[in-house]
Amino acid sequence: MWRGRKAWNGPLLCCGLIVLCSCSPSWDVDWPRFGGDAANSQFSRLDRINRHNVGQLETAWVFHTGDLGESPRTQIQCNPLIIDGVLYGTTPRLKAFALEADTGKLIWMFDPFADGTRSGSGVNRGVSYWSDAAESRILYTAGDYLYALDAETGETIEDFGNGGSVDLHHGLDREVGDLFVNARTPGIIYKDLLIQGTTLSEGPETAPGHIRAYNVRSGERKWIFHTIPHPGEPGYETWPEDAWTRIGGANAWTGLALDEERGLVFAPTGSAAADFYGGNREGANLYANSLVALRASTGELVWHFQFVHHDLWDRDLPAAPNLLTVERNGTAVDAVAQITKSGHVFVFNRETGEPLFPIEEQPVPSSDLPGEKAYPTQPFPLRPPPFARQSMSEEDINSLSSVKDALLTRFRQIRSGGQFVPPSLQGTLIFPGFDGGGEWGGAAHDPDRGILYVNSNEMPWILTLVDVGTEQNRLAFSAGKYLYTVHCAACHG
């Protein structure tokens, strides 16, 4: 049985103010991975705090990261881990720390920028934890480096990579120079491997988003999956012949899910770069905008599904998938569910990639931009129903707005009519907006009730492409680039 509801859900944020209360005998249940567990369920059975007593909570302790400084433009998106009574997290300036979870007392803090050669900024969503009988390690990224720390002391593991860190620019099977390569979301641990995606920029000059696995002891790259296929690899034919040497993106920035028993890792990928014009990347562009199931031990492709062919709308997959079990015709089927920015949930057989609900390839509008060849069809799931509205009409414009007439005039000037109306010089309505539908907080799965909870956004955007060949538009481009660099680049590259 499949059931779906719209409800609030987001990652557990480590926000300086942490509230605790007396708990049930199972108070020491760990939260050992980003998203709670390997299946990315984002679910806990702890029930002593509920809607009836949540108003009785009192502050137990407060921990200040000390990162506010002179600028208020800081944030914590970290989903902290709780392991054996220790909280592991990251600060707005990308330091890693460990606290006593019951008191908030600082155990250690690691500052990768302490030598002053680089500065810490941007976003980090958490850390990964690995242990064996002899030791335990924290693996996390700050800027363009992957670090391995002793979980007890916070000191770098000197024999990991180059003195405790690995430069993410290296090992991409292509020279990327100083292009933006980051990893805001922690990788996932499988045995002695850290499987890691990356965050990239989204402009014309972008690194490839290949997925890599590192040995947690040595930092050595053990395998790589080319999300932009190289010659001779499946999917190579869906790109121009030289795309693997020059096109970037198709990166797994959201986090991963892992079926440990089957040894399968599930990676959702983003758009090929640049986001809104694909005249230089004709074809479907596998494995951009895809869910890929890989052998966790080798990186071998088991199956894939592409949600958007030749993406022109920044419809990258916004969150890690959820592993769950559904009942089909009286039989329990292990499945993987993927939410999308368009407000859909796609559900697949975890082993085979077979859709559990019908998906139809339907014709979509073509592009009238010079050099652009929008893909002629796109996949539409017929079930479950979307969790966000799929179109916007004049009737949806706020009738009480003091600028309603201006809004109506603008609405009538642009193109609209569904999910896959191509970008245009005239302006194209994107709804749900660039940030969903589904967003990076993802979905949560309650296995006891068989319910998937999704936080749904609905914000219309207007996408307008501009010919930068004119002097006026070149000046506007320069101004826009400056504004983006100041206000947006810290999060979006």
Short mmCIF file of C-alpha atoms in Angstrom, two decimals:
data_model
loop_
_atom_site.label_atom_id
_atom_site.label_comp_id
_atom_site.label_asym_id
_atom_site.label_seq_id
_atom_site.Cartn_x
_atom_site.Cartn_y
_atom_site.Cartn_z
CA MET A 1 0.00 0.00 0.00
CA TRP A 2 1.24 3.50 -0.84
CA ARG A 3 0.14 6.50 1.11
CA GLY A 4 1.29 10.08 0.83
CA ARG A 5 0.69 13.26 2.81
CA LYS A 6 2.00 16.78 2.75
CA ALA A 7 3.57 17.75 6.06
CA TRP A 8 6.48 19.69 7.44
CA ASN A 9 9.78 17.92 7.28
CA GLY A 10 13.35 19.10 7.21
CA PRO A 11 16.77 18.12 8.46
CA LEU A 12 17.52 18.40 12.14
CA LEU A 13 19.28 21.76 12.36
CA CYS A 14 22.05 22.37 14.87
CA CYS A 15 21.05 25.90 15.79
CA GLY A 16 23.05 27.09 18.79
CA LEU A 17 19.99 26.69 21.05
CA ILE A 18 19.44 23.02 21.77
CA VAL A 19 16.46 21.91 23.83
CA LEU A 20 16.40 18.68 25.80
CA CYS A 21 13.98 17.06 28.21
CA SER A 22 13.59 13.92 30.24
CA CYS A 23 13.27 10.98 27.90
CA SER A 24 12.10 7.39 27.79
CA PRO A 25 14.41 4.48 28.60
CA SER A 26 15.56 4.56 24.95
CA TRP A 27 16.97 8.07 25.35
CA ASP A 28 20.39 7.00 24.07
CA VAL A 29 19.26 6.00 20.57
CA ASP A 30 21.92 7.23 18.16
CA TRP A 31 21.49 9.36 15.04
CA PRO A 32 24.63 8.03 13.35
CA ARG A 33 24.25 9.25 9.76
CA PHE A 34 23.15 12.28 7.81
CA GLY A 35 19.40 11.70 7.42
CA GLY A 36 19.30 9.39 10.44
CA ASP A 37 20.31 6.11 8.82
CA ALA A 38 21.63 4.57 5.63
CA ALA A 39 18.10 4.54 4.18
CA ASN A 40 17.79 8.33 4.71
CA SER A 41 14.52 7.80 6.58
CA GLN A 42 14.88 11.00 8.67
CA PHE A 43 12.68 9.17 11.19
CA SER A 44 12.94 8.42 14.91
CA ARG A 45 10.69 6.24 17.07
CA LEU A 46 11.40 8.32 20.17
CA ASP A 47 8.00 9.49 21.38
CA ARG A 48 8.33 11.08 24.83
CA ILE A 49 8.24 14.52 23.19
CA ASN A 50 4.96 14.93 21.36
CA ARG A 51 2.40 17.56 20.41
CA HIS A 52 0.79 17.37 23.85
CA ASN A 53 3.91 18.21 25.88
CA VAL A 54 6.19 20.03 23.47
CA GLY A 55 5.14 23.35 25.03
CA GLN A 56 6.63 22.24 28.34
CA LEU A 57 10.21 21.98 27.05
CA GLU A 58 12.81 24.12 28.75
CA THR A 59 16.28 25.14 27.68
CA ALA A 60 18.84 22.65 28.97
CA TRP A 61 21.96 24.28 27.51
CA VAL A 62 23.18 26.63 24.80
CA PHE A 63 26.36 26.30 22.74
CA HIS A 64 27.67 29.32 20.82
CA THR A 65 29.88 28.51 17.85
CA GLY A 66 31.50 31.95 17.97
CA ASP A 67 31.18 32.34 14.21
CA LEU A 68 28.83 35.31 13.99
CA GLY A 69 31.68 37.81 13.84
CA GLU A 70 30.93 41.11 12.15
CA SER A 71 28.62 39.64 9.54
CA PRO A 72 25.11 38.39 10.30
CA ARG A 73 25.10 36.47 7.01
CA THR A 74 25.88 33.11 8.55
CA GLN A 75 23.80 29.99 8.85
CA ILE A 76 23.84 26.40 10.06
CA GLN A 77 22.32 23.78 7.77
CA CYS A 78 24.08 20.97 9.61
CA ASN A 79 22.22 17.75 10.42
CA PRO A 80 24.27 16.80 13.52
CA LEU A 81 25.14 13.23 14.44
CA ILE A 82 24.57 11.74 17.91
CA ILE A 83 26.82 8.76 18.67
CA ASP A 84 27.39 7.31 22.14
CA GLY A 85 26.30 10.54 23.81
CA VAL A 86 28.45 12.81 21.64
CA LEU A 87 27.07 15.40 19.21
CA TYR A 88 29.16 15.98 16.08
CA GLY A 89 28.43 19.02 13.93
CA THR A 90 29.78 21.92 11.92
CA THR A 91 29.69 25.69 12.37
CA PRO A 92 28.75 28.48 9.92
CA ARG A 93 32.47 29.01 9.22
CA LEU A 94 32.90 25.29 8.41
CA LYS A 95 34.65 24.23 11.61
CA ALA A 96 33.90 20.76 12.95
CA PHE A 97 33.12 20.18 16.62
CA ALA A 98 32.12 17.58 19.18
CA LEU A 99 29.96 18.25 22.25
CA GLU A 100 28.71 16.30 25.22
CA ALA A 101 25.12 15.88 24.07
CA ASP A 102 23.63 16.03 27.58
CA THR A 103 25.50 19.14 28.76
CA GLY A 104 26.61 21.03 25.62
CA LYS A 105 30.20 21.02 26.87
CA LEU A 106 32.74 21.38 24.08
CA ILE A 107 34.95 18.31 23.65
CA TRP A 108 36.93 19.56 20.67
CA MET A 109 36.75 21.96 17.73
CA PHE A 110 38.71 21.71 14.48
CA ASP A 111 39.32 24.81 12.37
CA PRO A 112 40.63 23.94 8.88
CA PHE A 113 41.30 27.63 8.22
CA ALA A 114 43.35 28.33 11.34
CA ASP A 115 46.56 28.96 9.39
CA GLY A 116 44.98 31.94 7.63
CA THR A 117 45.76 30.78 4.09
CA ARG A 118 42.05 30.30 3.31
CA SER A 119 38.80 31.57 4.78
CA GLY A 120 35.78 29.54 5.79
CA SER A 121 32.46 30.40 4.20
CA GLY A 122 29.57 28.71 2.49
CA VAL A 123 27.38 25.86 3.62
CA ASN A 124 28.05 22.51 5.27
CA ARG A 125 25.27 20.04 6.06
CA GLY A 126 27.12 17.63 8.30
CA VAL A 127 29.78 14.99 8.76
CA SER A 128 30.27 11.25 8.28
CA TYR A 129 31.32 8.85 11.05
CA TRP A 130 33.37 5.66 10.63
CA SER A 131 34.73 3.28 13.25
CA ASP A 132 36.25 -0.15 13.72
CA ALA A 133 37.42 -1.97 16.83
CA ALA A 134 40.51 0.23 17.17
CA GLU A 135 39.52 3.78 16.23
CA SER A 136 36.80 6.11 15.02
CA ARG A 137 36.97 8.92 12.49
CA ILE A 138 34.99 11.97 11.39
CA LEU A 139 35.13 12.68 7.65
CA TYR A 140 33.84 15.99 6.35
CA THR A 141 34.49 18.68 3.79
CA ALA A 142 35.36 22.33 4.31
CA GLY A 143 35.76 24.32 1.14
CA ASP A 144 37.41 22.14 -1.49
CA TYR A 145 39.09 19.71 0.93
CA LEU A 146 37.96 16.44 2.47
CA TYR A 147 39.31 15.97 6.02
CA ALA A 148 39.71 12.95 8.26
CA LEU A 149 39.68 13.66 12.01
CA ASP A 150 40.11 11.53 15.09
CA ALA A 151 36.58 11.35 16.51
CA GLU A 152 37.87 11.49 20.09
CA THR A 153 40.31 14.39 19.76
CA GLY A 154 39.41 16.27 16.58
CA GLU A 155 43.01 16.03 15.37
CA THR A 156 43.72 15.34 11.72
CA ILE A 157 44.71 11.82 10.67
CA GLU A 158 48.10 12.60 9.20
CA ASP A 159 48.33 9.47 7.02
CA PHE A 160 45.01 10.25 5.33
CA GLY A 161 45.57 11.86 1.93
CA ASN A 162 48.11 14.66 2.12
CA GLY A 163 48.66 15.27 5.84
CA GLY A 164 45.03 14.70 6.78
CA SER A 165 43.10 15.99 3.76
CA VAL A 166 42.31 15.35 0.10
CA ASP A 167 41.90 18.09 -2.51
CA LEU A 168 38.57 17.46 -4.26
CA HIS A 169 39.92 19.01 -7.46
CA HIS A 170 42.12 15.94 -7.89
CA GLY A 171 41.00 12.56 -9.13
CA LEU A 172 38.22 13.68 -11.49
CA ASP A 173 39.92 12.12 -14.56
CA ARG A 174 40.02 15.57 -16.10
CA GLU A 175 42.00 18.70 -15.31
CA VAL A 176 39.67 21.24 -13.67
CA GLY A 177 42.16 23.86 -12.47
CA ASP A 178 40.67 26.07 -9.79
CA LEU A 179 37.02 25.61 -10.80
CA PHE A 180 34.59 25.49 -7.89
CA VAL A 181 34.51 21.95 -6.44
CA ASN A 182 32.98 21.50 -3.00
CA ALA A 183 30.96 18.94 -1.06
CA ARG A 184 28.39 20.51 1.22
CA THR A 185 26.51 17.31 2.00
CA PRO A 186 28.41 14.51 3.73
CA GLY A 187 29.19 11.32 1.91
CA ILE A 188 27.95 7.92 3.00
CA ILE A 189 30.06 5.18 4.60
CA TYR A 190 30.09 1.65 3.17
CA LYS A 191 32.53 -0.64 4.97
CA ASP A 192 35.91 1.11 4.56
CA LEU A 193 34.73 3.45 1.80
CA LEU A 194 33.43 7.00 1.91
CA ILE A 195 31.22 7.51 -1.16
CA GLN A 196 31.14 11.22 -1.92
CA GLY A 197 29.27 13.56 -4.25
CA THR A 198 30.14 17.20 -4.90
CA THR A 199 28.69 20.68 -5.16
CA LEU A 200 29.68 22.63 -8.28
CA SER A 201 28.98 25.97 -9.91
CA GLU A 202 26.22 26.07 -12.50
CA GLY A 203 27.65 28.28 -15.23
CA PRO A 204 29.34 27.54 -18.57
CA GLU A 205 32.71 26.70 -16.99
CA THR A 206 31.98 23.95 -14.48
CA ALA A 207 33.77 20.84 -13.29
CA PRO A 208 32.23 17.40 -13.89
CA GLY A 209 30.17 15.93 -11.06
CA HIS A 210 31.66 12.45 -11.02
CA ILE A 211 30.92 10.35 -7.91
CA ARG A 212 33.96 9.02 -6.07
CA ALA A 213 34.72 6.55 -3.30
CA TYR A 214 37.68 7.05 -0.96
CA ASN A 215 39.35 4.63 1.40
CA VAL A 216 38.58 5.98 4.88
CA ARG A 217 42.01 4.98 6.17
CA SER A 218 44.30 6.27 3.42
CA GLY A 219 42.22 8.80 1.49
CA GLU A 220 43.02 6.94 -1.72
CA ARG A 221 40.39 7.12 -4.44
CA LYS A 222 39.10 3.58 -4.90
CA TRP A 223 36.56 4.11 -7.68
CA ILE A 224 34.87 6.77 -9.77
CA PHE A 225 31.58 6.82 -11.65
CA HIS A 226 31.55 9.23 -14.58
CA THR A 227 28.22 11.04 -14.49
CA ILE A 228 29.26 12.53 -17.85
CA PRO A 229 30.32 9.30 -19.59
CA HIS A 230 33.72 8.88 -21.20
CA PRO A 231 34.18 7.24 -24.62
CA GLY A 232 33.11 3.60 -24.56
CA GLU A 233 30.91 3.99 -21.46
CA PRO A 234 27.11 3.55 -21.55
CA GLY A 235 25.40 6.90 -22.02
CA TYR A 236 28.28 8.43 -24.00
CA GLU A 237 26.03 8.57 -27.06
CA THR A 238 23.60 10.94 -25.29
CA TRP A 239 26.13 13.80 -25.46
CA PRO A 240 28.28 15.49 -28.11
CA GLU A 241 31.43 13.42 -28.70
CA ASP A 242 33.73 15.76 -26.77
CA ALA A 243 31.31 16.61 -23.93
CA TRP A 244 33.33 14.61 -21.39
CA THR A 245 36.25 16.99 -21.92
CA ARG A 246 34.38 20.28 -21.50
CA ILE A 247 30.84 19.96 -20.03
CA GLY A 248 30.35 20.02 -16.26
CA GLY A 249 27.65 19.42 -13.68
CA ALA A 250 25.57 16.23 -13.32
CA ASN A 251 26.72 16.15 -9.70
CA ALA A 252 25.32 14.30 -6.67
CA TRP A 253 25.12 17.30 -4.31
CA THR A 254 22.14 16.27 -2.18
CA GLY A 255 23.39 13.23 -0.31
CA LEU A 256 23.09 9.48 -0.88
CA ALA A 257 21.12 6.49 0.35
CA LEU A 258 22.60 3.05 0.94
CA ASP A 259 21.18 -0.48 0.92
CA GLU A 260 23.90 -2.10 3.01
CA GLU A 261 22.55 -5.63 2.63
CA ARG A 262 22.56 -5.48 -1.17
CA GLY A 263 25.64 -3.29 -1.38
CA LEU A 264 23.83 -0.67 -3.49
CA VAL A 265 24.25 3.09 -3.21
CA PHE A 266 21.63 5.42 -4.70
CA ALA A 267 22.82 8.79 -5.99
CA PRO A 268 20.55 11.56 -7.32
CA THR A 269 22.26 13.96 -9.72
CA GLY A 270 21.84 17.55 -10.78
CA SER A 271 21.62 19.38 -14.06
CA ALA A 272 24.33 19.56 -16.68
CA ALA A 273 25.94 22.99 -16.91
CA ALA A 274 25.00 25.58 -17.86
CA ASP A 275 21.60 25.35 -16.25
CA PHE A 276 19.31 27.11 -18.72
CA TYR A 277 20.92 26.76 -22.15
CA GLY A 278 22.04 23.49 -23.69
CA GLY A 279 23.00 24.48 -27.21
CA ASN A 280 26.49 23.10 -26.56
CA ARG A 281 25.29 19.75 -25.15
CA GLU A 282 22.73 18.36 -27.59
CA GLY A 283 21.13 15.07 -26.50
CA ALA A 284 19.47 13.56 -23.44
CA ASN A 285 22.64 14.11 -21.31
CA LEU A 286 22.90 10.99 -19.18
CA TYR A 287 23.50 10.81 -16.21
CA ALA A 288 22.40 14.35 -15.40
CA ASN A 289 19.03 14.65 -13.58
CA SER A 290 19.11 10.93 -12.85
CA LEU A 291 18.89 8.47 -10.00
CA VAL A 292 21.78 6.06 -10.43
CA ALA A 293 22.09 2.79 -8.49
CA LEU A 294 25.75 1.77 -8.15
CA ARG A 295 27.62 -1.16 -6.66
CA ALA A 296 28.93 0.42 -3.48
CA SER A 297 32.13 -1.63 -3.59
CA THR A 298 33.11 -0.84 -7.19
CA GLY A 299 31.02 2.06 -8.56
CA GLU A 300 29.59 -0.18 -11.29
CA LEU A 301 26.27 1.05 -12.70
CA VAL A 302 23.38 -1.29 -11.87
CA TRP A 303 20.47 0.81 -13.19
CA HIS A 304 19.44 4.39 -13.74
CA PHE A 305 16.41 6.53 -14.42
CA GLN A 306 16.55 10.03 -15.91
CA PHE A 307 13.83 12.39 -14.67
CA VAL A 308 14.53 15.27 -17.07
CA HIS A 309 16.14 14.85 -20.48
CA HIS A 310 18.43 17.69 -21.56
CA ASP A 311 17.49 19.85 -18.59
CA LEU A 312 16.86 23.54 -19.32
CA TRP A 313 14.98 24.41 -16.11
CA ASP A 314 17.44 23.70 -13.26
CA ARG A 315 15.40 20.62 -12.35
CA ASP A 316 18.24 18.89 -10.51
CA LEU A 317 17.11 16.25 -8.04
CA PRO A 318 16.79 18.22 -4.80
CA ALA A 319 17.29 15.62 -2.06
CA ALA A 320 18.61 12.19 -1.25
CA PRO A 321 16.11 9.38 -1.96
CA ASN A 322 14.36 7.33 0.73
CA LEU A 323 14.63 3.56 0.95
CA LEU A 324 11.34 1.96 1.98
CA THR A 325 9.22 -1.15 1.57
CA VAL A 326 5.82 -1.08 -0.12
CA GLU A 327 3.20 -3.73 -0.68
CA ARG A 328 2.36 -4.64 -4.27
CA ASN A 329 -0.22 -7.34 -4.99
CA GLY A 330 0.25 -8.81 -1.54
CA THR A 331 4.04 -8.90 -1.81
CA ALA A 332 6.50 -6.68 0.05
CA VAL A 333 8.79 -4.89 -2.40
CA ASP A 334 11.97 -3.11 -1.31
CA ALA A 335 11.82 0.23 -3.10
CA VAL A 336 13.53 3.59 -3.45
CA ALA A 337 11.46 6.80 -3.58
CA GLN A 338 12.78 10.00 -5.11
CA ILE A 339 11.14 13.41 -4.73
CA THR A 340 11.61 16.08 -7.39
CA LYS A 341 11.52 19.84 -7.76
CA SER A 342 8.48 19.42 -10.00
CA GLY A 343 6.54 18.07 -7.00
CA HIS A 344 6.45 14.37 -7.93
CA VAL A 345 7.43 11.18 -6.14
CA PHE A 346 8.93 8.46 -8.34
CA VAL A 347 9.10 4.95 -6.85
CA PHE A 348 11.29 2.14 -8.17
CA ASN A 349 12.13 -1.46 -7.36
CA ARG A 350 15.40 -1.12 -5.49
CA GLU A 351 17.13 -4.03 -7.24
CA THR A 352 15.95 -3.64 -10.82
CA GLY A 353 14.96 0.01 -11.22
CA GLU A 354 11.52 -1.03 -12.49
CA PRO A 355 8.95 1.72 -11.78
CA LEU A 356 6.29 0.65 -9.29
CA PHE A 357 3.80 3.10 -10.77
CA PRO A 358 3.22 4.00 -14.43
CA ILE A 359 5.49 6.61 -16.05
CA GLU A 360 4.73 7.95 -19.52
CA GLU A 361 7.03 9.71 -21.97
CA GLN A 362 4.94 12.59 -23.30
CA PRO A 363 5.71 15.15 -26.03
CA VAL A 364 6.70 18.63 -24.82
CA PRO A 365 7.20 22.00 -26.59
CA SER A 366 10.27 22.68 -28.69
CA SER A 367 12.62 25.66 -28.26
CA ASP A 368 12.86 28.66 -30.57
CA LEU A 369 16.27 29.80 -29.28
CA PRO A 370 19.15 29.73 -31.77
CA GLY A 371 21.19 26.55 -31.38
CA GLU A 372 18.93 25.04 -28.72
CA LYS A 373 17.31 21.64 -29.23
CA ALA A 374 14.94 20.89 -26.38
CA TYR A 375 14.34 17.18 -25.93
CA PRO A 376 11.06 16.18 -27.65
CA THR A 377 9.63 14.12 -24.76
CA GLN A 378 9.79 14.05 -20.96
CA PRO A 379 8.72 11.44 -18.36
CA PHE A 380 5.50 12.05 -16.42
CA PRO A 381 4.55 9.81 -13.45
CA LEU A 382 0.86 8.94 -13.42
CA ARG A 383 0.88 7.99 -9.73
CA PRO A 384 1.19 9.00 -6.93
CA PRO A 385 -0.41 12.40 -7.53
CA PRO A 386 1.95 15.41 -7.36
CA PHE A 387 2.44 17.09 -4.01
CA ALA A 388 2.71 20.54 -5.63
CA ARG A 389 0.52 22.29 -8.17
CA GLN A 390 1.71 21.80 -11.74
CA SER A 391 0.57 25.03 -13.38
CA MET A 392 -0.42 28.59 -12.62
CA SER A 393 -3.17 30.67 -14.21
CA GLU A 394 -4.40 34.26 -14.00
CA GLU A 395 -6.90 33.15 -11.36
CA ASP A 396 -4.02 32.30 -9.04
CA ILE A 397 -2.76 35.89 -8.88
CA ASN A 398 -3.67 37.58 -5.61
CA SER A 399 -6.85 39.54 -6.21
CA LEU A 400 -6.18 41.69 -3.12
CA SER A 401 -2.75 42.85 -4.27
CA SER A 402 -2.35 46.57 -4.89
CA VAL A 403 -0.31 45.71 -8.00
CA LYS A 404 -2.65 43.05 -9.38
CA ASP A 405 -3.04 44.83 -12.73
CA ALA A 406 0.73 45.01 -13.19
CA LEU A 407 1.04 41.34 -12.26
CA LEU A 408 -1.63 40.38 -14.77
CA THR A 409 0.06 42.42 -17.47
CA ARG A 410 3.41 40.72 -16.80
CA PHE A 411 1.80 37.28 -16.62
CA ARG A 412 0.19 37.79 -20.03
CA GLN A 413 3.55 38.70 -21.54
CA ILE A 414 5.36 35.52 -20.58
CA ARG A 415 5.10 31.91 -21.67
CA SER A 416 3.42 29.40 -19.40
CA GLY A 417 1.48 26.20 -19.60
CA GLY A 418 3.26 23.41 -17.78
CA GLN A 419 6.51 21.95 -16.54
CA PHE A 420 8.51 21.84 -19.76
CA VAL A 421 7.88 25.12 -21.61
CA PRO A 422 11.43 25.98 -22.75
CA PRO A 423 13.33 29.08 -21.60
CA SER A 424 12.85 32.06 -23.89
CA LEU A 425 13.82 35.64 -24.59
CA GLN A 426 10.19 36.50 -23.88
CA GLY A 427 10.24 35.01 -20.37
CA THR A 428 8.99 31.61 -19.22
CA LEU A 429 7.05 30.83 -16.05
CA ILE A 430 8.73 28.19 -13.85
CA PHE A 431 6.21 26.68 -11.43
CA PRO A 432 6.89 25.15 -8.98
CA GLY A 433 9.93 27.40 -8.86
CA PHE A 434 13.65 26.77 -9.07
CA ASP A 435 13.54 25.67 -5.42
CA GLY A 436 10.68 23.21 -5.82
CA GLY A 437 8.32 21.41 -5.15
CA GLY A 438 10.76 19.30 -3.20
CA GLU A 439 13.82 20.95 -1.65
CA TRP A 440 17.13 19.86 -0.08
CA GLY A 441 15.49 19.06 3.27
CA GLY A 442 14.02 16.04 1.51
CA ALA A 443 11.34 13.62 2.62
CA ALA A 444 10.96 11.54 5.79
CA HIS A 445 9.62 8.01 5.89
CA ASP A 446 7.64 6.50 8.75
CA PRO A 447 7.99 2.72 8.24
CA ASP A 448 5.40 1.94 10.92
CA ARG A 449 2.62 3.87 9.17
CA GLY A 450 3.90 3.54 5.63
CA ILE A 451 3.80 7.30 5.08
CA LEU A 452 6.24 9.55 3.26
CA TYR A 453 6.24 13.13 4.57
CA VAL A 454 7.29 15.90 2.18
CA ASN A 455 7.78 19.63 2.66
CA SER A 456 6.40 21.26 -0.49
CA ASN A 457 7.29 24.70 -1.87
CA GLU A 458 5.31 26.69 -4.43
CA MET A 459 6.89 29.92 -5.66
CA PRO A 460 6.57 31.01 -9.31
CA TRP A 461 9.68 32.31 -11.03
CA ILE A 462 10.17 33.94 -14.42
CA LEU A 463 13.14 32.65 -16.43
CA THR A 464 14.26 35.06 -19.14
CA LEU A 465 17.31 34.48 -21.31
CA VAL A 466 19.21 37.53 -22.54
CA ASP A 467 21.46 37.90 -25.55
CA VAL A 468 24.68 39.32 -24.11
CA GLY A 469 25.87 40.39 -27.56
CA THR A 470 24.69 43.97 -27.08
CA GLU A 471 26.60 46.56 -25.06
CA GLN A 472 23.58 47.26 -22.83
CA ASN A 473 23.09 43.59 -22.01
CA ARG A 474 26.82 43.09 -21.38
CA LEU A 475 26.67 45.83 -18.76
CA ALA A 476 23.59 44.26 -17.19
CA PHE A 477 25.37 40.90 -17.18
CA SER A 478 28.37 42.39 -15.37
CA ALA A 479 26.11 43.99 -12.76
CA GLY A 480 24.22 40.75 -12.27
CA LYS A 481 27.45 38.80 -11.92
CA TYR A 482 28.58 41.19 -9.18
CA LEU A 483 25.30 40.87 -7.27
CA TYR A 484 25.41 37.09 -7.58
CA THR A 485 28.99 36.95 -6.33
CA VAL A 486 28.19 39.08 -3.28
CA HIS A 487 24.84 37.57 -2.27
CA CYS A 488 24.52 34.10 -3.83
CA ALA A 489 27.90 32.51 -4.52
CA ALA A 490 28.52 31.47 -0.90
CA CYS A 491 25.68 28.93 -1.22
CA HIS A 492 25.43 28.27 -4.95
CA GLY A 493 29.02 28.36 -6.09
#
